[in-house]
Amino acid sequence: MGQQITDQIAFLTEARTALEELGVARDREKQLKQDEGKWGKTLDGEKRALEETVNSTVKKRRDAISTSYDEEIEKAQDKLKKARVKREKAKNQGMKERIAEETADLRKENRDVDGEIRKVLKGARVPSFCNSRWYFALFMPAHFGEYFAFLAAVLICFLAIPYGIYMLIPGRQPLYLAGIYFAVIVVFGGIYILLTNRTKARHLETLRDARVMRDHIRSNRKKIRVIEKSIRRDKNEKMYNLEKFDDEIAQLEQEIRRISTQKQEALNSFEQVTKTIIADEILSGAKPKMEELTARYREIRRALDETEEEIKRRNLEITDKYAGYLGKEYLDPMKIGELMEAIRSGRASNISEAIEAVKADRSQQGSSARA
């Protein structure tokens, strides 16, 4: 940097050449960076595509294994479901037969009592409709259900029906409602009194006997329901001969567990061995192309590193040799050419004078332009 310049033109020529070579290196660096980006994206894209191919293939193979075992498990589960349904049907049939057997005496007794009621009523010439649940509920209620039915009948006959008729009449007036209620009371009340006189009043003792027998039937029905409930709650199933169904269900459950275990083992083997083999096969097929892309990228990267190192070295050389004489402003090939022209034309004898001459020329050109 402190060397004495003996040949101004030669010094400037060397400086311009060094700057031009630096410019060439920078252009090369720019192109290499573009190439690096392009080939880097290409390489990354190929890597991603290869990874997606591996993942997709592995997933398909894994799903194929899982689906195959799932189909077998589903078949076994369908068989298990059918076996359980058959067992439940057999159990229900067994309970029905057991209920029928254990309640046979009560049912027979009810049939006999019902026949006796019919015989008694017929012998006393009591109308057949008197041997009905509704008749005893309306004319001889004795239980909660019958009282409830009696109340419902009263509400329907003396509230719902008259009010419904009243609502259907256009131009409704309270007098109409009173008339409707009067008519309803006369009709339904008259029918009730008429039936009472012709049945209950005439055959009270017979109907009382029928009442007692009907209560006996009702009591037997309660006993039957208790027996049915007890049988259905009984957890002892030995008497239903369900062993063959239980054996079939146990075998199917064991088969499902076996297939599930095999499935898990197959998936574990796939993850530990087959998956790696598949990946290696795919990667091996793509290896030549990937090696070519990688080599090209590394070549560009190496050239870029060398170019960057060259630029760094040239920058330091230019700074060391020429910056002290030219200054940062004149470290430019075109401006150095202007300095060389000033020296050749005799307007300057050294670099400092050339710089002043160039500045003066620019100042003069600026003044002329403003004028």
mmCIF file of C-alpha atoms in Angstrom:
data_model
loop_
_atom_site.group_PDB
_atom_site.id
_atom_site.type_symbol
_atom_site.label_atom_id
_atom_site.label_comp_id
_atom_site.label_asym_id
_atom_site.label_seq_id
_atom_site.Cartn_x
_atom_site.Cartn_y
_atom_site.Cartn_z
ATOM 1 C CA MET A 1 0.000 0.000 0.000
ATOM 2 C CA GLY A 2 2.896 2.333 0.696
ATOM 3 C CA GLN A 3 4.730 1.532 -2.565
ATOM 4 C CA GLN A 4 5.790 4.389 -4.857
ATOM 5 C CA ILE A 5 4.003 4.528 -8.205
ATOM 6 C CA THR A 6 6.447 4.930 -11.078
ATOM 7 C CA ASP A 7 4.034 4.285 -13.948
ATOM 8 C CA GLN A 8 0.653 5.900 -13.331
ATOM 9 C CA ILE A 9 -1.010 4.371 -16.401
ATOM 10 C CA ALA A 10 0.286 0.883 -15.651
ATOM 11 C CA PHE A 11 -0.926 1.180 -12.047
ATOM 12 C CA LEU A 12 -4.369 2.275 -13.146
ATOM 13 C CA THR A 13 -4.457 -0.459 -15.782
ATOM 14 C CA GLU A 14 -3.684 -3.076 -13.144
ATOM 15 C CA ALA A 15 -6.352 -1.625 -10.859
ATOM 16 C CA ARG A 16 -8.950 -1.638 -13.623
ATOM 17 C CA THR A 17 -8.041 -5.213 -14.570
ATOM 18 C CA ALA A 18 -8.315 -6.308 -10.938
ATOM 19 C CA LEU A 19 -11.735 -4.655 -10.621
ATOM 20 C CA GLU A 20 -12.950 -6.183 -13.880
ATOM 21 C CA GLU A 21 -11.815 -9.615 -12.726
ATOM 22 C CA LEU A 22 -13.629 -8.976 -9.428
ATOM 23 C CA GLY A 23 -16.754 -8.070 -11.395
ATOM 24 C CA VAL A 24 -16.483 -11.280 -13.394
ATOM 25 C CA ALA A 25 -16.142 -13.240 -10.162
ATOM 26 C CA ARG A 26 -19.205 -11.506 -8.721
ATOM 27 C CA ASP A 27 -21.231 -12.269 -11.859
ATOM 28 C CA ARG A 28 -20.129 -15.871 -11.587
ATOM 29 C CA GLU A 29 -21.103 -15.861 -7.909
ATOM 30 C CA LYS A 30 -24.560 -14.532 -8.785
ATOM 31 C CA GLN A 31 -25.074 -17.216 -11.410
ATOM 32 C CA LEU A 32 -23.821 -19.927 -9.075
ATOM 33 C CA LYS A 33 -26.226 -18.785 -6.358
ATOM 34 C CA GLN A 34 -29.089 -19.013 -8.837
ATOM 35 C CA ASP A 35 -27.930 -22.468 -9.882
ATOM 36 C CA GLU A 36 -27.568 -23.487 -6.248
ATOM 37 C CA GLY A 37 -31.139 -22.395 -5.514
ATOM 38 C CA LYS A 38 -32.503 -24.161 -8.589
ATOM 39 C CA TRP A 39 -30.659 -27.424 -8.036
ATOM 40 C CA GLY A 40 -31.260 -27.244 -4.287
ATOM 41 C CA LYS A 41 -35.013 -26.993 -4.881
ATOM 42 C CA THR A 42 -34.836 -29.830 -7.385
ATOM 43 C CA LEU A 43 -32.928 -31.999 -4.933
ATOM 44 C CA ASP A 44 -35.288 -31.147 -2.061
ATOM 45 C CA GLY A 45 -38.287 -31.827 -4.290
ATOM 46 C CA GLU A 46 -36.920 -35.224 -5.258
ATOM 47 C CA LYS A 47 -36.225 -36.021 -1.608
ATOM 48 C CA ARG A 48 -39.769 -35.054 -0.619
ATOM 49 C CA ALA A 49 -41.255 -37.021 -3.500
ATOM 50 C CA LEU A 50 -39.136 -40.013 -2.565
ATOM 51 C CA GLU A 51 -40.159 -39.717 1.074
ATOM 52 C CA GLU A 52 -43.829 -39.449 0.082
ATOM 53 C CA THR A 53 -43.461 -42.504 -2.141
ATOM 54 C CA VAL A 54 -41.931 -44.470 0.715
ATOM 55 C CA ASN A 55 -44.601 -43.336 3.189
ATOM 56 C CA SER A 56 -47.435 -43.976 0.733
ATOM 57 C CA THR A 57 -46.172 -47.438 -0.171
ATOM 58 C CA VAL A 58 -45.586 -48.349 3.470
ATOM 59 C CA LYS A 59 -49.071 -47.134 4.399
ATOM 60 C CA LYS A 60 -50.703 -49.137 1.590
ATOM 61 C CA ARG A 61 -48.846 -52.310 2.563
ATOM 62 C CA ARG A 62 -49.618 -51.788 6.256
ATOM 63 C CA ASP A 63 -53.286 -51.100 5.506
ATOM 64 C CA ALA A 64 -53.440 -54.198 3.315
ATOM 65 C CA ILE A 65 -52.170 -56.346 6.186
ATOM 66 C CA SER A 66 -54.512 -54.703 8.676
ATOM 67 C CA THR A 67 -57.516 -54.964 6.338
ATOM 68 C CA SER A 68 -56.885 -58.642 5.678
ATOM 69 C CA TYR A 69 -56.888 -59.480 9.383
ATOM 70 C CA ASP A 70 -59.793 -57.113 10.076
ATOM 71 C CA GLU A 71 -61.906 -58.960 7.514
ATOM 72 C CA GLU A 72 -61.229 -62.254 9.264
ATOM 73 C CA ILE A 73 -61.977 -60.700 12.646
ATOM 74 C CA GLU A 74 -65.213 -59.241 11.280
ATOM 75 C CA LYS A 75 -66.281 -62.644 9.953
ATOM 76 C CA ALA A 76 -65.602 -64.221 13.333
ATOM 77 C CA GLN A 77 -67.465 -61.404 15.088
ATOM 78 C CA ASP A 78 -70.479 -61.947 12.825
ATOM 79 C CA LYS A 79 -70.449 -65.636 13.712
ATOM 80 C CA LEU A 80 -70.101 -64.730 17.385
ATOM 81 C CA LYS A 81 -73.048 -62.364 17.155
ATOM 82 C CA LYS A 82 -75.199 -65.033 15.520
ATOM 83 C CA ALA A 83 -74.127 -67.588 18.118
ATOM 84 C CA ARG A 84 -75.101 -65.229 20.928
ATOM 85 C CA VAL A 85 -78.453 -64.557 19.262
ATOM 86 C CA LYS A 86 -79.096 -68.296 18.962
ATOM 87 C CA ARG A 87 -78.114 -68.766 22.588
ATOM 88 C CA GLU A 88 -80.461 -65.982 23.668
ATOM 89 C CA LYS A 89 -83.296 -67.502 21.649
ATOM 90 C CA ALA A 90 -82.653 -70.909 23.162
ATOM 91 C CA LYS A 91 -82.562 -69.377 26.638
ATOM 92 C CA ASN A 92 -85.812 -67.474 26.050
ATOM 93 C CA GLN A 93 -87.453 -70.609 24.716
ATOM 94 C CA GLY A 94 -86.239 -72.519 27.752
ATOM 95 C CA MET A 95 -87.615 -69.846 30.075
ATOM 96 C CA LYS A 96 -90.947 -69.887 28.248
ATOM 97 C CA GLU A 97 -91.167 -73.645 28.646
ATOM 98 C CA ARG A 98 -90.160 -73.387 32.299
ATOM 99 C CA ILE A 99 -92.714 -70.630 32.922
ATOM 100 C CA ALA A 100 -95.391 -72.635 31.146
ATOM 101 C CA GLU A 101 -94.525 -75.696 33.214
ATOM 102 C CA GLU A 102 -94.380 -73.929 36.585
ATOM 103 C CA THR A 103 -97.569 -71.929 35.961
ATOM 104 C CA ALA A 104 -99.530 -74.691 34.270
ATOM 105 C CA ASP A 105 -101.609 -75.441 37.385
ATOM 106 C CA LEU A 106 -102.487 -71.785 37.932
ATOM 107 C CA ARG A 107 -103.422 -71.288 34.281
ATOM 108 C CA LYS A 108 -105.559 -74.428 34.316
ATOM 109 C CA GLU A 109 -107.236 -73.246 37.490
ATOM 110 C CA ASN A 110 -107.957 -69.871 35.867
ATOM 111 C CA ARG A 111 -109.489 -71.572 32.857
ATOM 112 C CA ASP A 112 -111.639 -73.713 35.109
ATOM 113 C CA VAL A 113 -112.741 -70.722 37.181
ATOM 114 C CA ASP A 114 -113.500 -68.720 34.042
ATOM 115 C CA GLY A 115 -115.621 -71.607 32.796
ATOM 116 C CA GLU A 116 -117.393 -71.739 36.143
ATOM 117 C CA ILE A 117 -118.148 -67.998 35.916
ATOM 118 C CA ARG A 118 -119.664 -68.443 32.478
ATOM 119 C CA LYS A 119 -121.687 -71.395 33.729
ATOM 120 C CA VAL A 120 -122.991 -69.502 36.764
ATOM 121 C CA LEU A 121 -123.915 -66.403 34.771
ATOM 122 C CA LYS A 122 -125.571 -68.456 32.071
ATOM 123 C CA GLY A 123 -127.531 -70.473 34.613
ATOM 124 C CA ALA A 124 -128.829 -67.270 36.209
ATOM 125 C CA ARG A 125 -129.638 -65.789 32.787
ATOM 126 C CA VAL A 126 -127.207 -62.915 33.320
ATOM 127 C CA PRO A 127 -126.283 -61.141 30.041
ATOM 128 C CA SER A 128 -122.902 -62.245 28.704
ATOM 129 C CA PHE A 129 -121.517 -58.672 28.610
ATOM 130 C CA CYS A 130 -121.626 -58.694 32.406
ATOM 131 C CA ASN A 131 -118.649 -61.073 32.361
ATOM 132 C CA SER A 132 -116.276 -58.355 31.206
ATOM 133 C CA ARG A 133 -113.641 -56.176 32.795
ATOM 134 C CA TRP A 134 -115.447 -52.966 31.860
ATOM 135 C CA TYR A 135 -118.746 -54.078 33.374
ATOM 136 C CA PHE A 136 -117.203 -54.850 36.752
ATOM 137 C CA ALA A 137 -115.159 -51.619 36.599
ATOM 138 C CA LEU A 138 -118.294 -49.531 35.983
ATOM 139 C CA PHE A 139 -120.815 -51.338 38.159
ATOM 140 C CA MET A 140 -118.827 -53.274 40.795
ATOM 141 C CA PRO A 141 -115.307 -51.768 41.074
ATOM 142 C CA ALA A 142 -113.066 -53.349 43.671
ATOM 143 C CA HIS A 143 -109.460 -52.534 42.710
ATOM 144 C CA PHE A 144 -107.405 -49.464 41.859
ATOM 145 C CA GLY A 145 -107.385 -50.225 38.151
ATOM 146 C CA GLU A 146 -111.161 -50.596 38.081
ATOM 147 C CA TYR A 147 -111.694 -47.383 40.030
ATOM 148 C CA PHE A 148 -109.380 -45.621 37.609
ATOM 149 C CA ALA A 149 -111.325 -47.020 34.638
ATOM 150 C CA PHE A 150 -114.595 -45.889 36.279
ATOM 151 C CA LEU A 151 -113.203 -42.364 36.745
ATOM 152 C CA ALA A 152 -111.959 -42.280 33.145
ATOM 153 C CA ALA A 153 -115.390 -43.329 31.864
ATOM 154 C CA VAL A 154 -117.080 -40.599 33.925
ATOM 155 C CA LEU A 155 -114.675 -37.950 32.631
ATOM 156 C CA ILE A 156 -115.155 -39.050 29.037
ATOM 157 C CA CYS A 157 -118.947 -39.255 29.204
ATOM 158 C CA PHE A 158 -119.673 -36.198 31.329
ATOM 159 C CA LEU A 159 -116.787 -33.887 30.435
ATOM 160 C CA ALA A 160 -114.989 -34.695 27.191
ATOM 161 C CA ILE A 161 -118.015 -35.624 25.079
ATOM 162 C CA PRO A 162 -120.289 -32.691 26.038
ATOM 163 C CA TYR A 163 -117.482 -30.171 25.817
ATOM 164 C CA GLY A 164 -116.411 -31.594 22.451
ATOM 165 C CA ILE A 165 -119.968 -31.300 21.116
ATOM 166 C CA TYR A 166 -120.179 -27.739 22.440
ATOM 167 C CA MET A 167 -116.933 -26.757 20.687
ATOM 168 C CA LEU A 168 -118.296 -28.037 17.360
ATOM 169 C CA ILE A 169 -121.383 -25.821 17.508
ATOM 170 C CA PRO A 170 -121.024 -22.439 15.709
ATOM 171 C CA GLY A 171 -121.987 -19.364 17.738
ATOM 172 C CA ARG A 172 -121.347 -21.038 21.078
ATOM 173 C CA GLN A 173 -123.336 -19.797 24.067
ATOM 174 C CA PRO A 174 -123.392 -20.934 27.726
ATOM 175 C CA LEU A 175 -127.021 -21.963 27.345
ATOM 176 C CA TYR A 176 -126.037 -24.451 24.671
ATOM 177 C CA LEU A 177 -123.481 -25.992 26.998
ATOM 178 C CA ALA A 178 -126.075 -26.366 29.744
ATOM 179 C CA GLY A 179 -128.441 -28.043 27.311
ATOM 180 C CA ILE A 180 -125.739 -30.400 26.101
ATOM 181 C CA TYR A 181 -124.827 -31.366 29.659
ATOM 182 C CA PHE A 182 -128.479 -31.996 30.457
ATOM 183 C CA ALA A 183 -128.872 -34.221 27.405
ATOM 184 C CA VAL A 184 -125.659 -36.110 28.158
ATOM 185 C CA ILE A 185 -126.674 -36.696 31.769
ATOM 186 C CA VAL A 186 -130.069 -37.936 30.665
ATOM 187 C CA VAL A 187 -128.625 -40.261 28.004
ATOM 188 C CA PHE A 188 -125.614 -41.704 29.816
ATOM 189 C CA GLY A 189 -127.203 -41.547 33.239
ATOM 190 C CA GLY A 190 -130.306 -43.224 31.899
ATOM 191 C CA ILE A 191 -128.293 -45.972 30.241
ATOM 192 C CA TYR A 192 -126.296 -46.527 33.436
ATOM 193 C CA ILE A 193 -129.436 -46.730 35.602
ATOM 194 C CA LEU A 194 -131.141 -48.990 33.087
ATOM 195 C CA LEU A 195 -128.217 -51.421 32.996
ATOM 196 C CA THR A 196 -127.955 -51.333 36.784
ATOM 197 C CA ASN A 197 -131.614 -52.215 37.208
ATOM 198 C CA ARG A 198 -131.543 -54.985 34.624
ATOM 199 C CA THR A 199 -128.302 -56.612 35.739
ATOM 200 C CA LYS A 200 -126.927 -55.647 39.109
ATOM 201 C CA ALA A 201 -130.274 -55.175 40.838
ATOM 202 C CA ARG A 202 -131.691 -58.451 39.513
ATOM 203 C CA HIS A 203 -128.602 -60.653 39.806
ATOM 204 C CA LEU A 204 -126.624 -59.063 42.626
ATOM 205 C CA GLU A 205 -125.753 -62.318 44.425
ATOM 206 C CA THR A 206 -124.744 -64.034 41.213
ATOM 207 C CA LEU A 207 -122.572 -61.084 40.223
ATOM 208 C CA ARG A 208 -121.008 -61.050 43.691
ATOM 209 C CA ASP A 209 -120.106 -64.710 43.268
ATOM 210 C CA ALA A 210 -118.674 -63.882 39.852
ATOM 211 C CA ARG A 211 -116.776 -60.999 41.459
ATOM 212 C CA VAL A 212 -115.181 -63.378 43.961
ATOM 213 C CA MET A 213 -114.212 -65.816 41.224
ATOM 214 C CA ARG A 214 -112.797 -63.029 39.046
ATOM 215 C CA ASP A 215 -110.746 -61.823 42.019
ATOM 216 C CA HIS A 216 -109.444 -65.360 42.389
ATOM 217 C CA ILE A 217 -108.392 -65.346 38.723
ATOM 218 C CA ARG A 218 -106.756 -61.968 39.263
ATOM 219 C CA SER A 219 -104.866 -63.328 42.269
ATOM 220 C CA ASN A 220 -103.646 -66.289 40.224
ATOM 221 C CA ARG A 221 -102.484 -63.948 37.476
ATOM 222 C CA LYS A 222 -100.421 -62.022 40.013
ATOM 223 C CA LYS A 223 -98.866 -65.278 41.139
ATOM 224 C CA ILE A 224 -98.100 -66.141 37.511
ATOM 225 C CA ARG A 225 -96.403 -62.759 37.011
ATOM 226 C CA VAL A 226 -94.347 -63.281 40.163
ATOM 227 C CA ILE A 227 -93.244 -66.696 38.914
ATOM 228 C CA GLU A 228 -92.379 -65.289 35.476
ATOM 229 C CA LYS A 229 -90.385 -62.462 37.021
ATOM 230 C CA SER A 230 -88.552 -64.851 39.326
ATOM 231 C CA ILE A 231 -87.666 -67.177 36.447
ATOM 232 C CA ARG A 232 -86.424 -64.343 34.233
ATOM 233 C CA ARG A 233 -84.261 -63.020 37.066
ATOM 234 C CA ASP A 234 -82.842 -66.436 37.874
ATOM 235 C CA LYS A 235 -79.169 -66.474 36.846
ATOM 236 C CA ASN A 236 -78.978 -70.251 36.936
ATOM 237 C CA GLU A 237 -79.077 -71.342 33.284
ATOM 238 C CA LYS A 238 -78.119 -74.991 33.650
ATOM 239 C CA MET A 239 -81.632 -76.262 33.040
ATOM 240 C CA TYR A 240 -81.755 -74.618 29.586
ATOM 241 C CA ASN A 241 -79.024 -76.843 28.047
ATOM 242 C CA LEU A 242 -76.974 -73.965 26.651
ATOM 243 C CA GLU A 243 -73.611 -75.754 26.830
ATOM 244 C CA LYS A 244 -73.229 -76.209 23.074
ATOM 245 C CA PHE A 245 -73.900 -72.509 22.506
ATOM 246 C CA ASP A 246 -71.427 -71.555 25.242
ATOM 247 C CA ASP A 247 -68.783 -73.806 23.681
ATOM 248 C CA GLU A 248 -69.329 -72.257 20.258
ATOM 249 C CA ILE A 249 -69.158 -68.732 21.704
ATOM 250 C CA ALA A 250 -65.978 -69.557 23.633
ATOM 251 C CA GLN A 251 -64.342 -70.976 20.491
ATOM 252 C CA LEU A 252 -65.263 -67.904 18.458
ATOM 253 C CA GLU A 253 -63.988 -65.548 21.156
ATOM 254 C CA GLN A 254 -60.739 -67.511 21.280
ATOM 255 C CA GLU A 255 -60.484 -67.344 17.489
ATOM 256 C CA ILE A 256 -60.964 -63.571 17.556
ATOM 257 C CA ARG A 257 -58.229 -63.224 20.176
ATOM 258 C CA ARG A 258 -55.935 -65.458 18.114
ATOM 259 C CA ILE A 259 -56.496 -63.463 14.922
ATOM 260 C CA SER A 260 -56.016 -60.192 16.820
ATOM 261 C CA THR A 261 -52.727 -61.493 18.218
ATOM 262 C CA GLN A 262 -51.591 -62.602 14.760
ATOM 263 C CA LYS A 263 -52.535 -59.207 13.381
ATOM 264 C CA GLN A 264 -50.462 -57.417 16.002
ATOM 265 C CA GLU A 265 -47.510 -59.730 15.392
ATOM 266 C CA ALA A 266 -47.770 -59.178 11.637
ATOM 267 C CA LEU A 267 -47.885 -55.404 12.098
ATOM 268 C CA ASN A 268 -44.921 -55.508 14.478
ATOM 269 C CA SER A 269 -42.951 -57.579 11.977
ATOM 270 C CA PHE A 270 -43.904 -55.149 9.237
ATOM 271 C CA GLU A 271 -42.745 -52.153 11.268
ATOM 272 C CA GLN A 272 -39.485 -53.777 12.309
ATOM 273 C CA VAL A 273 -38.481 -55.588 9.101
ATOM 274 C CA THR A 274 -40.718 -55.220 6.059
ATOM 275 C CA LYS A 275 -41.009 -51.460 6.326
ATOM 276 C CA THR A 276 -37.223 -51.100 6.144
ATOM 277 C CA ILE A 277 -37.012 -53.476 3.185
ATOM 278 C CA ILE A 278 -39.666 -51.521 1.277
ATOM 279 C CA ALA A 279 -37.897 -48.234 1.969
ATOM 280 C CA ASP A 280 -34.545 -49.703 0.892
ATOM 281 C CA GLU A 281 -36.042 -51.017 -2.360
ATOM 282 C CA ILE A 282 -37.555 -47.652 -3.256
ATOM 283 C CA LEU A 283 -34.438 -45.723 -2.262
ATOM 284 C CA SER A 284 -32.238 -48.159 -4.171
ATOM 285 C CA GLY A 285 -34.267 -47.626 -7.343
ATOM 286 C CA ALA A 286 -33.960 -43.861 -7.011
ATOM 287 C CA LYS A 287 -30.304 -43.933 -5.958
ATOM 288 C CA PRO A 288 -28.691 -43.190 -9.395
ATOM 289 C CA LYS A 289 -30.851 -40.132 -9.954
ATOM 290 C CA MET A 290 -30.393 -38.893 -6.393
ATOM 291 C CA GLU A 291 -26.621 -39.387 -6.607
ATOM 292 C CA GLU A 292 -26.538 -37.436 -9.870
ATOM 293 C CA LEU A 293 -28.563 -34.574 -8.389
ATOM 294 C CA THR A 294 -26.509 -34.578 -5.202
ATOM 295 C CA ALA A 295 -23.235 -34.580 -7.132
ATOM 296 C CA ARG A 296 -24.395 -31.692 -9.310
ATOM 297 C CA TYR A 297 -25.525 -29.713 -6.282
ATOM 298 C CA ARG A 298 -22.260 -30.349 -4.452
ATOM 299 C CA GLU A 299 -20.301 -29.311 -7.542
ATOM 300 C CA ILE A 300 -22.199 -26.031 -7.698
ATOM 301 C CA ARG A 301 -21.807 -25.545 -3.955
ATOM 302 C CA ARG A 302 -18.053 -26.164 -4.186
ATOM 303 C CA ALA A 303 -17.714 -23.746 -7.108
ATOM 304 C CA LEU A 304 -19.704 -21.157 -5.177
ATOM 305 C CA ASP A 305 -17.491 -21.568 -2.112
ATOM 306 C CA GLU A 306 -14.394 -21.165 -4.274
ATOM 307 C CA THR A 307 -15.851 -18.106 -5.981
ATOM 308 C CA GLU A 308 -16.800 -16.508 -2.677
ATOM 309 C CA GLU A 309 -13.280 -17.157 -1.414
ATOM 310 C CA GLU A 310 -11.874 -15.660 -4.623
ATOM 311 C CA ILE A 311 -14.055 -12.546 -4.237
ATOM 312 C CA LYS A 312 -12.941 -12.178 -0.657
ATOM 313 C CA ARG A 313 -9.296 -12.492 -1.669
ATOM 314 C CA ARG A 314 -9.632 -10.025 -4.570
ATOM 315 C CA ASN A 315 -11.477 -7.523 -2.380
ATOM 316 C CA LEU A 316 -8.662 -7.627 0.125
ATOM 317 C CA GLU A 317 -6.030 -7.274 -2.609
ATOM 318 C CA ILE A 318 -7.838 -4.330 -4.215
ATOM 319 C CA THR A 319 -8.290 -2.668 -0.853
ATOM 320 C CA ASP A 320 -4.654 -3.231 0.033
ATOM 321 C CA LYS A 321 -3.147 -2.161 -3.311
ATOM 322 C CA TYR A 322 -5.478 0.431 -4.789
ATOM 323 C CA ALA A 323 -7.986 1.786 -2.269
ATOM 324 C CA GLY A 324 -5.395 3.997 -0.582
ATOM 325 C CA TYR A 325 -4.584 5.769 -3.872
ATOM 326 C CA LEU A 326 -7.966 5.815 -5.547
ATOM 327 C CA GLY A 327 -10.391 5.949 -2.636
ATOM 328 C CA LYS A 328 -13.619 3.986 -2.511
ATOM 329 C CA GLU A 329 -15.290 6.328 -4.997
ATOM 330 C CA TYR A 330 -12.878 5.525 -7.844
ATOM 331 C CA LEU A 331 -12.695 1.758 -7.367
ATOM 332 C CA ASP A 332 -14.663 1.375 -10.570
ATOM 333 C CA PRO A 333 -13.349 0.370 -14.020
ATOM 334 C CA MET A 334 -15.142 3.209 -15.860
ATOM 335 C CA LYS A 335 -13.977 5.871 -13.424
ATOM 336 C CA ILE A 336 -10.434 4.516 -13.587
ATOM 337 C CA GLY A 337 -10.707 4.873 -17.370
ATOM 338 C CA GLU A 338 -11.553 8.553 -16.877
ATOM 339 C CA LEU A 339 -8.466 8.970 -14.678
ATOM 340 C CA MET A 340 -6.302 7.282 -17.305
ATOM 341 C CA GLU A 341 -7.706 9.594 -20.000
ATOM 342 C CA ALA A 342 -6.899 12.646 -17.875
ATOM 343 C CA ILE A 343 -3.263 11.530 -17.500
ATOM 344 C CA ARG A 344 -2.875 10.594 -21.179
ATOM 345 C CA SER A 345 -4.287 13.942 -22.292
ATOM 346 C CA GLY A 346 -1.740 15.808 -20.182
ATOM 347 C CA ARG A 347 -4.309 17.384 -17.894
ATOM 348 C CA ALA A 348 -2.758 15.487 -14.976
ATOM 349 C CA SER A 349 0.615 13.942 -14.212
ATOM 350 C CA ASN A 350 -0.439 11.648 -11.361
ATOM 351 C CA ILE A 351 -3.480 10.005 -9.880
ATOM 352 C CA SER A 352 -4.291 12.761 -7.405
ATOM 353 C CA GLU A 353 -4.194 15.411 -10.151
ATOM 354 C CA ALA A 354 -6.261 13.131 -12.380
ATOM 355 C CA ILE A 355 -8.908 12.806 -9.664
ATOM 356 C CA GLU A 356 -9.071 16.585 -9.307
ATOM 357 C CA ALA A 357 -9.244 17.006 -13.088
ATOM 358 C CA VAL A 358 -12.104 14.506 -13.366
ATOM 359 C CA LYS A 359 -13.956 16.239 -10.534
ATOM 360 C CA ALA A 360 -13.445 19.594 -12.281
ATOM 361 C CA ASP A 361 -14.771 18.167 -15.537
ATOM 362 C CA ARG A 362 -17.859 16.807 -13.785
ATOM 363 C CA SER A 363 -18.422 20.119 -12.015
ATOM 364 C CA GLN A 364 -18.156 21.982 -15.311
ATOM 365 C CA GLN A 365 -20.520 19.521 -16.996
ATOM 366 C CA GLY A 366 -22.986 19.983 -14.160
ATOM 367 C CA SER A 367 -22.876 23.777 -14.508
ATOM 368 C CA SER A 368 -23.395 23.557 -18.259
ATOM 369 C CA ALA A 369 -26.334 21.247 -17.787
ATOM 370 C CA ARG A 370 -27.968 23.629 -15.283
ATOM 371 C CA ALA A 371 -27.376 26.591 -17.610
#
